Amino acid sequence: MRIPSLAALAALAALASLASLASPLPAQSNAERMANGAYTRSHDYDLVHQRIEVGDFNWDSLSFSGKLVTTLVARRPGFDSVILDAGHLLQITGVTDPAGVSLGSARSGDTLVIRLAKPAGFGDTVRFTLAYAGKVENGRGLTFLDPEGRPHRPRQIWSQGEDDNNHDWFPTYDFPNDRMTWEMVATVPASFTAVSNGRLVSDVRTARGRTMTWRQDKPASTYLVSLIVAPLVKIHDTWGTVPVDYYVYREDSARAWPLFHVTPDMIAVYSRLTGVRYPWAQYAQTTVADFFGGMENVSATTLVDWLPDPAAYLDRPWYQYILIPHELAHQWFGDLVTTENWANMWLNEGFAEFMPGQYWQVKQGRHLEDDYYLDEYRQFLQIDDDRRMPLAARASNNIYPKGALVLRMLERYLGNQRFWASVKRYLEQHAYDNATTDDLRQAVLDATGENLDWFWDQWMYQAGYPEFAVQAGYDAAARSLTLTVKQTQVDTSTADSTTGLRYSTPLVFRMPVTIRVGTASGDVVRNVMLDAREQTIRIDSIAAEPTMVIFDDGNRVLKKLSFEQPTSWLATQLQRDPDLWNRQWVIDQLAKRTTDDLAAQALAAAATGADYFLTRAQAVTALASFSQQAMPILEATIGDTSAAVRVATLDALGEVGGARAVEIGTDRFHHDPSYEVRAAAVAALAKADPAQRQAILTEAIASESYQDAIRNAAYGVIARTTDTTFLEVVNARVPMDENAVYVLAGMGRKGATRALDLLASHLNDERHYVRGWALNAFRNALPASLALPRLQAAQDSIQDPETRAAVAAAIEELKKK
Ligand SMILES: [Zn+2]
């Protein structure tokens, strides 16, 4: 699964709280035992196969017809009843065994018990057919969508199983630690397509509609069962003999190939890196509306319908850079080998988040790889700062970026060959099966002979990361450099109030680091094992004062670093160090030395001359605080071939201000080919040019761009001020544009009561989705002190009963805050 990262949502984050994206689940144990086995569910059968037949979909009543044939094997003697998970809205109309004997059943909540005609013995196969009238609460298991007058949004249905919602639309065993094969027989309206897992085995048109039968003939966990029903066109591609199909709305046909055609190459690279050939009969990618991002349903990934237009590729769209390779990686990590329980979910998500960086390394080299993980590092710190949890823990909040970074660290530690041999061993030992965190440790041990128990303890089972405070001293007489390395991280997290469990942070992380010392006669390199709270490292035979000192050359350790150095060392490192994490760290140090000419020169050189755009962009950003000294450099960097550098330049120009900044900003706003650059120009001009502000914002709000980058930039400006000039303009956009409700909320938060009046009025909008947006804005983007009185005042005047009930529920929820 993948949702847009915080960075990708930056525009929206300015407008709304992201609280709704955060995991609300409680903390669990930091103990290895709890991570590996304690959360695995027990059951007394082995689910083997389900034939799932669905049809008669009704978008008004959210209903459908269902018939299910289940085959399982009893795993206890005297097996007289089958316990399945079944959504409480599914109405069971009949259960029969293969002899046609009607079987009894009983319900309690989401549990369905079927009583067999006679008890089965241990190892006996049991089969029964279950007919039901299906119905869902919209968004649980199945999501039914109607256009409601909105563009780019055909009528459709999509399923979402992970973690445990597939039982809301067909009775099954809804936990990852059992695997089955299945058939999906879906009868849909004649002009629609049904996409599901595995191989399409038949496609028949009858008076009832179109019946498409898919067969998943390799076992997978039930949360990976998928069904999409929509008017879609199929764009066919292949990897060898494997069909690689892209299902999109007809209007998106032209955008599908440029976006998705990277897929066969990604399949080839992943197959080669892992040593395990793509394991499924097909790979389908299907786009749907209102989806949170992507979901790796086995052999049939579901993706949000944000297909980039040609210009959007100038801004390296998240969709192609992260989302497609992330979900594809899950076909090995998550689908072929599946976490045994949700406490080990990082095995799914950490690997899926790790693999795109490896793909980009293979395709475009070291810098893009560093770039990828540097972004993960920023996310990791932010999440860790918010709440510190280990990787292997139930509801761990940091499994994506920390998982990716720890796996990268493991790769650096083991080296390329040993790492991939370990991964291959892990995938082969647990293929079509489940795994725990300790199984991965064992696979490394089996493949390399090295027991990384200590690594697992500090990086998987405990929380936190090392924070190094380094001091360097050169002794000319002794011709030696002495480094004092302290680990300053603290272990202060308190026990969870409900479980009593506490996540510890190691006071000492054990890790090898490389120290590189620049000298006039070449570099001196030392490998050192860090294994103490404080240690001293002496490097001899340094003939003269070093030209630079790199602590953790190659950035092999996930860390924070504090290391005071002369500017000249930093300047040399920035010029010479290929590692992007190290460069970013150096740039951060230089950025603080705003009265130091050497720092300004080093940044200027990097801004205009660095060999990778990210370094140039970061140097530009740092130069903003050097004020007027920056201007000549910004004049140059606005012409950079990289849109990201031009974005950084415009941000800096907004800070620096002045007539020339306005001139450049205006030009870029009107003429730059990149949406992100034009969006940055909006923000820069709003800062630098109060006179033109209104005209620019008006034009920006009317500008169409991929993912509304330009309009969102204007919204960001508007929501950050108390200026209500644009209140009515923004309000008029609400029916077309969810972000508009967050702008109203933002203005309301700043004291514009009229904005809150307008927001409340949308609770009575004739469109269901607008009412939902307005209510979500009250719940997620306003403090309870503002939202509660408004909702209470509006409550009685709300016409629609469903909305009135939702508002009442929101009021209760807000009262608890
Ligand atoms: Zn994922």
CSV table of C-alpha atoms in Angstrom, one decimal, residues 358-718:
chain,number,residue,atom,x,y,z
A,358,GLN,CA,17.4,0.2,-6.1
A,359,TYR,CA,15.6,0.4,-9.5
A,360,TRP,CA,16.6,4.0,-10.0
A,361,GLN,CA,20.2,3.2,-9.0
A,362,VAL,CA,20.3,0.5,-11.7
A,363,LYS,CA,18.7,2.8,-14.3
A,364,GLN,CA,20.2,6.2,-13.5
A,365,GLY,CA,23.1,5.7,-11.1
A,366,ARG,CA,24.2,6.5,-7.6
A,367,HIS,CA,22.9,10.1,-7.3
A,368,LEU,CA,19.3,9.2,-8.0
A,369,GLU,CA,19.6,6.4,-5.5
A,370,ASP,CA,20.9,8.8,-2.9
A,371,ASP,CA,18.2,11.3,-3.8
A,372,TYR,CA,15.5,8.7,-3.3
A,373,TYR,CA,16.7,7.6,0.2
A,374,LEU,CA,17.4,11.2,1.2
A,375,ASP,CA,13.7,11.9,0.8
A,376,GLU,CA,13.0,8.7,2.9
A,377,TYR,CA,15.4,10.1,5.5
A,378,ARG,CA,13.4,13.3,5.8
A,379,GLN,CA,10.2,11.4,6.2
A,380,PHE,CA,11.8,9.1,8.7
A,381,LEU,CA,13.0,11.9,11.0
A,382,GLN,CA,9.6,13.6,10.9
A,383,ILE,CA,7.8,10.5,11.9
A,384,ASP,CA,10.3,9.5,14.5
A,385,ASP,CA,10.1,13.0,15.9
A,386,ASP,CA,6.3,12.7,16.1
A,387,ARG,CA,6.4,9.3,17.8
A,388,ARG,CA,9.3,6.9,18.2
A,389,MET,CA,8.5,3.3,17.4
A,390,PRO,CA,10.5,0.2,16.3
A,391,LEU,CA,10.1,-1.3,12.9
A,392,ALA,CA,8.8,-4.6,14.1
A,393,ALA,CA,5.8,-3.7,16.3
A,394,ARG,CA,2.1,-3.7,15.8
A,395,ALA,CA,0.9,-0.5,14.2
A,396,SER,CA,4.4,0.8,13.9
A,397,ASN,CA,4.2,4.3,12.4
A,398,ASN,CA,7.5,4.3,10.6
A,399,ILE,CA,7.6,1.1,8.6
A,400,TYR,CA,7.9,2.8,5.2
A,401,PRO,CA,10.9,5.2,5.4
A,402,LYS,CA,12.6,3.5,8.3
A,403,GLY,CA,12.1,0.1,6.6
A,404,ALA,CA,13.7,1.4,3.4
A,405,LEU,CA,16.6,3.0,5.2
A,406,VAL,CA,17.4,0.0,7.5
A,407,LEU,CA,17.4,-2.3,4.5
A,408,ARG,CA,19.7,0.1,2.6
A,409,MET,CA,21.9,0.1,5.7
A,410,LEU,CA,21.8,-3.7,5.7
A,411,GLU,CA,22.8,-3.7,2.0
A,412,ARG,CA,25.7,-1.4,2.7
A,413,TYR,CA,26.8,-3.5,5.7
A,414,LEU,CA,26.6,-6.9,3.8
A,415,GLY,CA,27.7,-5.6,0.5
A,416,ASN,CA,25.8,-6.1,-2.7
A,417,GLN,CA,26.4,-9.8,-3.3
A,418,ARG,CA,25.7,-11.0,0.2
A,419,PHE,CA,22.7,-8.8,0.5
A,420,TRP,CA,20.9,-10.0,-2.6
A,421,ALA,CA,21.9,-13.6,-1.9
A,422,SER,CA,20.2,-13.1,1.5
A,423,VAL,CA,17.1,-11.6,-0.1
A,424,LYS,CA,16.9,-14.4,-2.6
A,425,ARG,CA,17.2,-16.9,0.2
A,426,TYR,CA,14.4,-15.2,2.1
A,427,LEU,CA,12.1,-15.1,-1.0
A,428,GLU,CA,12.8,-18.7,-1.9
A,429,GLN,CA,12.4,-20.1,1.6
A,430,HIS,CA,9.1,-18.4,2.1
A,431,ALA,CA,7.7,-18.3,-1.4
A,432,TYR,CA,3.9,-18.5,-1.5
A,433,ASP,CA,4.1,-18.4,2.3
A,434,ASN,CA,4.3,-16.1,5.3
A,435,ALA,CA,7.3,-14.8,7.2
A,436,THR,CA,8.3,-12.9,10.3
A,437,THR,CA,11.1,-10.5,11.0
A,438,ASP,CA,13.2,-13.3,12.5
A,439,ASP,CA,12.8,-15.3,9.3
A,440,LEU,CA,14.7,-12.5,7.4
A,441,ARG,CA,17.5,-12.7,10.0
A,442,GLN,CA,17.7,-16.4,9.5
A,443,ALA,CA,17.8,-16.0,5.7
A,444,VAL,CA,20.8,-13.7,6.1
A,445,LEU,CA,22.4,-16.3,8.4
A,446,ASP,CA,21.7,-19.1,5.9
A,447,ALA,CA,23.0,-17.2,2.9
A,448,THR,CA,26.1,-15.6,4.5
A,449,GLY,CA,26.9,-17.5,7.7
A,450,GLU,CA,26.6,-14.2,9.6
A,451,ASN,CA,24.2,-14.0,12.5
A,452,LEU,CA,23.0,-10.4,12.6
A,453,ASP,CA,21.2,-10.8,15.9
A,454,TRP,CA,22.7,-7.5,17.2
A,455,PHE,CA,21.6,-5.6,14.0
A,456,TRP,CA,18.0,-7.0,14.3
A,457,ASP,CA,18.0,-6.1,18.0
A,458,GLN,CA,19.0,-2.4,17.5
A,459,TRP,CA,17.3,-1.7,14.2
A,460,MET,CA,14.2,-3.9,14.1
A,461,TYR,CA,13.2,-4.6,17.6
A,462,GLN,CA,14.3,-1.4,19.4
A,463,ALA,CA,13.5,2.1,18.4
A,464,GLY,CA,15.5,5.3,17.6
A,465,TYR,CA,18.8,5.9,15.8
A,466,PRO,CA,22.3,7.1,16.9
A,467,GLU,CA,23.0,10.7,17.3
A,468,PHE,CA,26.7,11.4,17.0
A,469,ALA,CA,28.5,14.3,18.4
A,470,VAL,CA,32.0,14.3,16.8
A,471,GLN,CA,35.0,16.5,17.6
A,472,ALA,CA,38.2,16.5,15.6
A,473,GLY,CA,41.7,17.7,16.7
A,474,TYR,CA,44.8,17.8,14.7
A,475,ASP,CA,48.2,17.5,16.5
A,476,ALA,CA,50.9,18.8,14.1
A,477,ALA,CA,53.7,17.5,16.3
A,478,ALA,CA,52.3,14.0,16.5
A,479,ARG,CA,51.1,14.2,12.9
A,480,SER,CA,47.8,12.7,14.1
A,481,LEU,CA,44.1,13.4,13.9
A,482,THR,CA,42.1,12.5,16.9
A,483,LEU,CA,38.3,12.1,16.7
A,484,THR,CA,36.1,12.0,19.8
A,485,VAL,CA,32.8,10.3,19.0
A,486,LYS,CA,29.9,10.4,21.4
A,487,GLN,CA,26.5,8.8,21.0
A,488,THR,CA,24.1,11.3,22.5
A,489,GLN,CA,20.7,9.7,21.9
A,490,VAL,CA,18.6,9.3,25.0
A,491,ASP,CA,16.1,6.6,26.0
A,492,THR,CA,13.3,8.6,27.5
A,493,SER,CA,10.1,7.2,25.9
A,494,THR,CA,7.5,6.3,28.5
A,495,ALA,CA,5.4,3.2,28.7
A,496,ASP,CA,2.2,3.2,26.7
A,497,SER,CA,-0.7,4.1,29.1
A,498,THR,CA,-2.9,1.3,27.9
A,499,THR,CA,-0.6,-1.6,27.4
A,500,GLY,CA,2.2,-0.7,29.8
A,501,LEU,CA,4.8,-1.5,27.2
A,502,ARG,CA,7.7,0.7,26.4
A,503,TYR,CA,9.9,1.1,23.3
A,504,SER,CA,13.5,1.4,24.2
A,505,THR,CA,16.2,3.3,22.3
A,506,PRO,CA,19.7,1.7,22.5
A,507,LEU,CA,22.1,4.0,24.2
A,508,VAL,CA,24.9,2.5,22.1
A,509,PHE,CA,24.5,1.5,18.5
A,510,ARG,CA,27.1,-0.8,17.2
A,511,MET,CA,28.0,0.0,13.6
A,512,PRO,CA,31.1,0.2,11.4
A,513,VAL,CA,31.9,3.6,9.9
A,514,THR,CA,34.5,4.9,7.6
A,515,ILE,CA,36.5,8.0,8.2
A,516,ARG,CA,38.0,9.8,5.3
A,517,VAL,CA,40.7,12.4,5.9
A,518,GLY,CA,41.7,14.7,3.0
A,519,THR,CA,45.4,15.6,2.9
A,520,ALA,CA,47.6,17.3,0.4
A,521,SER,CA,49.1,14.0,-0.5
A,522,GLY,CA,45.8,12.1,-0.9
A,523,ASP,CA,43.0,10.7,1.3
A,524,VAL,CA,43.6,8.6,4.4
A,525,VAL,CA,40.7,6.2,5.0
A,526,ARG,CA,40.1,4.3,8.2
A,527,ASN,CA,37.3,1.8,9.1
A,528,VAL,CA,36.3,1.9,12.7
A,529,MET,CA,33.7,-0.1,14.7
A,530,LEU,CA,31.6,2.2,16.8
A,531,ASP,CA,30.5,0.3,19.9
A,532,ALA,CA,30.6,2.6,22.9
A,533,ARG,CA,28.8,5.6,24.3
A,534,GLU,CA,32.1,7.6,23.9
A,535,GLN,CA,35.2,6.6,22.0
A,536,THR,CA,38.4,8.1,20.7
A,537,ILE,CA,39.8,7.4,17.3
A,538,ARG,CA,43.3,8.3,16.5
A,539,ILE,CA,44.5,8.4,12.9
A,540,ASP,CA,48.3,8.6,12.5
A,541,SER,CA,50.6,9.7,9.7
A,542,ILE,CA,48.6,12.8,8.8
A,543,ALA,CA,51.5,15.0,7.7
A,544,ALA,CA,49.7,18.3,7.6
A,545,GLU,CA,46.4,20.0,8.7
A,546,PRO,CA,43.6,18.0,6.9
A,547,THR,CA,41.7,19.6,4.1
A,548,MET,CA,38.5,17.8,5.1
A,549,VAL,CA,37.3,15.1,7.5
A,550,ILE,CA,34.3,13.0,6.6
A,551,PHE,CA,32.7,11.0,9.4
A,552,ASP,CA,30.8,8.0,8.0
A,553,ASP,CA,32.1,8.2,4.4
A,554,GLY,CA,29.4,6.9,2.1
A,555,ASN,CA,26.7,7.5,4.7
A,556,ARG,CA,26.4,3.9,5.8
A,557,VAL,CA,24.7,4.6,9.1
A,558,LEU,CA,21.2,6.0,9.7
A,559,LYS,CA,22.0,8.8,12.0
A,560,LYS,CA,22.0,12.5,13.0
A,561,LEU,CA,25.4,14.1,13.1
A,562,SER,CA,26.8,17.1,14.9
A,563,PHE,CA,30.4,17.9,13.9
A,564,GLU,CA,31.7,21.4,14.2
A,565,GLN,CA,34.3,22.0,11.5
A,566,PRO,CA,36.3,24.8,9.8
A,567,THR,CA,34.4,26.2,6.8
A,568,SER,CA,37.3,25.3,4.6
A,569,TRP,CA,36.8,21.5,5.4
A,570,LEU,CA,33.1,21.8,4.6
A,571,ALA,CA,33.8,23.6,1.4
A,572,THR,CA,36.2,20.9,0.3
A,573,GLN,CA,33.8,18.2,1.2
A,574,LEU,CA,31.0,19.8,-0.7
A,575,GLN,CA,33.2,19.9,-3.8
A,576,ARG,CA,34.5,16.3,-3.5
A,577,ASP,CA,31.9,14.1,-1.7
A,578,PRO,CA,29.7,12.2,-4.1
A,579,ASP,CA,27.2,11.2,-1.3
A,580,LEU,CA,24.0,13.3,-1.3
A,581,TRP,CA,23.2,12.8,2.3
A,582,ASN,CA,26.7,14.0,3.2
A,583,ARG,CA,26.4,17.0,0.8
A,584,GLN,CA,23.0,17.9,2.3
A,585,TRP,CA,24.5,17.8,5.8
A,586,VAL,CA,27.4,20.1,4.7
A,587,ILE,CA,25.0,22.5,3.0
A,588,ASP,CA,23.0,22.7,6.2
A,589,GLN,CA,26.2,23.6,8.1
A,590,LEU,CA,27.3,26.2,5.6
A,591,ALA,CA,23.8,27.7,5.5
A,592,LYS,CA,24.2,28.8,9.1
A,593,ARG,CA,27.4,30.8,8.4
A,594,THR,CA,25.7,33.7,6.7
A,595,THR,CA,28.5,36.2,7.5
A,596,ASP,CA,31.2,33.9,6.2
A,597,ASP,CA,32.3,34.7,2.6
A,598,LEU,CA,33.9,31.3,2.2
A,599,ALA,CA,30.6,29.6,3.0
A,600,ALA,CA,28.8,31.8,0.5
A,601,GLN,CA,31.3,31.0,-2.2
A,602,ALA,CA,31.1,27.3,-1.5
A,603,LEU,CA,27.3,27.4,-1.8
A,604,ALA,CA,27.5,29.6,-4.9
A,605,ALA,CA,29.8,27.1,-6.6
A,606,ALA,CA,27.5,24.2,-5.7
A,607,ALA,CA,24.4,26.1,-6.8
A,608,THR,CA,25.8,26.7,-10.3
A,609,GLY,CA,28.2,23.8,-10.8
A,610,ALA,CA,27.3,20.7,-8.8
A,611,ASP,CA,26.9,17.6,-10.9
A,612,TYR,CA,23.4,16.7,-9.6
A,613,PHE,CA,20.4,18.9,-9.6
A,614,LEU,CA,19.4,18.2,-6.0
A,615,THR,CA,22.7,19.6,-4.7
A,616,ARG,CA,22.3,22.6,-6.9
A,617,ALA,CA,18.7,23.1,-5.6
A,618,GLN,CA,19.8,22.7,-1.9
A,619,ALA,CA,22.6,25.1,-2.3
A,620,VAL,CA,20.2,27.6,-3.8
A,621,THR,CA,17.9,27.2,-0.9
A,622,ALA,CA,20.7,27.8,1.5
A,623,LEU,CA,21.8,30.9,-0.3
A,624,ALA,CA,18.5,32.6,0.3
A,625,SER,CA,19.7,33.5,3.8
A,626,PHE,CA,22.7,35.2,2.4
A,627,SER,CA,20.4,37.9,1.1
A,628,GLN,CA,21.7,40.3,-1.5
A,629,GLN,CA,24.9,38.2,-2.0
A,630,ALA,CA,22.6,35.6,-3.5
A,631,MET,CA,21.1,37.7,-6.3
A,632,PRO,CA,23.7,37.2,-9.0
A,633,ILE,CA,23.7,33.4,-8.3
A,634,LEU,CA,19.9,33.3,-8.5
A,635,GLU,CA,20.0,35.1,-11.8
A,636,ALA,CA,22.1,32.2,-13.1
A,637,THR,CA,20.2,29.3,-11.4
A,638,ILE,CA,16.8,30.5,-12.7
A,639,GLY,CA,18.1,29.2,-16.1
A,640,ASP,CA,18.9,25.8,-14.8
A,641,THR,CA,17.7,22.9,-16.9
A,642,SER,CA,16.2,21.2,-13.8
A,643,ALA,CA,12.8,22.4,-12.7
A,644,ALA,CA,13.7,21.6,-9.1
A,645,VAL,CA,16.5,24.1,-9.2
A,646,ARG,CA,14.2,26.7,-10.7
A,647,VAL,CA,11.7,26.0,-7.9
A,648,ALA,CA,14.4,26.5,-5.3
A,649,THR,CA,15.5,29.7,-7.0
A,650,LEU,CA,12.0,31.1,-7.0
A,651,ASP,CA,11.6,30.2,-3.3
A,652,ALA,CA,14.8,32.0,-2.6
A,653,LEU,CA,13.8,35.0,-4.7
A,654,GLY,CA,10.6,35.2,-2.6
A,655,GLU,CA,12.8,35.5,0.4
A,656,VAL,CA,15.3,38.0,-1.1
A,657,GLY,CA,12.6,40.2,-2.7
A,658,GLY,CA,13.1,43.3,-4.7
A,659,ALA,CA,12.2,44.5,-8.2
A,660,ARG,CA,14.4,42.0,-10.1
A,661,ALA,CA,12.9,39.1,-8.1
A,662,VAL,CA,9.4,40.3,-9.1
A,663,GLU,CA,10.5,40.5,-12.7
A,664,ILE,CA,12.0,37.0,-12.8
A,665,GLY,CA,9.0,35.6,-10.9
A,666,THR,CA,6.5,37.2,-13.3
A,667,ASP,CA,8.4,35.8,-16.3
A,668,ARG,CA,8.5,32.3,-14.8
A,669,PHE,CA,4.9,32.3,-13.8
A,670,HIS,CA,3.8,33.1,-17.4
A,671,HIS,CA,6.5,31.1,-19.3
A,672,ASP,CA,8.0,28.2,-17.5
A,673,PRO,CA,7.0,24.8,-18.9
A,674,SER,CA,7.0,23.2,-15.4
A,675,TYR,CA,3.9,23.3,-13.3
A,676,GLU,CA,5.9,23.2,-10.1
A,677,VAL,CA,8.0,26.2,-11.2
A,678,ARG,CA,4.9,28.2,-12.0
A,679,ALA,CA,3.5,27.2,-8.6
A,680,ALA,CA,6.7,28.4,-6.9
A,681,ALA,CA,6.4,31.6,-8.8
A,682,VAL,CA,3.0,32.2,-7.4
A,683,ALA,CA,4.2,31.9,-3.8
A,684,ALA,CA,7.3,34.0,-4.5
A,685,LEU,CA,5.3,36.8,-6.1
A,686,ALA,CA,2.8,36.8,-3.4
A,687,LYS,CA,5.6,37.5,-1.0
A,688,ALA,CA,7.7,39.9,-3.1
A,689,ASP,CA,5.0,41.9,-4.8
A,690,PRO,CA,2.0,43.0,-2.7
A,691,ALA,CA,0.8,45.3,-5.6
A,692,GLN,CA,0.4,42.4,-8.1
A,693,ARG,CA,-0.6,39.9,-5.5
A,694,GLN,CA,-4.3,39.9,-6.2
A,695,ALA,CA,-3.9,39.6,-10.0
A,696,ILE,CA,-1.4,36.7,-9.7
A,697,LEU,CA,-3.6,34.8,-7.3
A,698,THR,CA,-6.7,35.3,-9.5
A,699,GLU,CA,-4.8,34.0,-12.5
A,700,ALA,CA,-3.3,31.1,-10.5
A,701,ILE,CA,-6.7,30.0,-9.2
A,702,ALA,CA,-7.9,29.8,-12.8
A,703,SER,CA,-4.9,27.9,-14.0
A,704,GLU,CA,-5.1,24.2,-14.7
A,705,SER,CA,-2.1,22.0,-13.8
A,706,TYR,CA,-1.3,18.4,-12.9
A,707,GLN,CA,-2.6,17.7,-9.4
A,708,ASP,CA,-3.6,21.4,-9.3
A,709,ALA,CA,-0.1,22.4,-8.3
A,710,ILE,CA,-0.6,26.0,-9.4
A,711,ARG,CA,-4.0,26.5,-7.9
A,712,ASN,CA,-2.8,24.8,-4.6
A,713,ALA,CA,0.1,27.3,-4.4
A,714,ALA,CA,-2.5,30.1,-4.6
A,715,TYR,CA,-4.6,28.4,-2.0
A,716,GLY,CA,-1.5,28.0,0.2
A,717,VAL,CA,-0.9,31.8,0.1
A,718,ILE,CA,-4.6,32.6,0.7
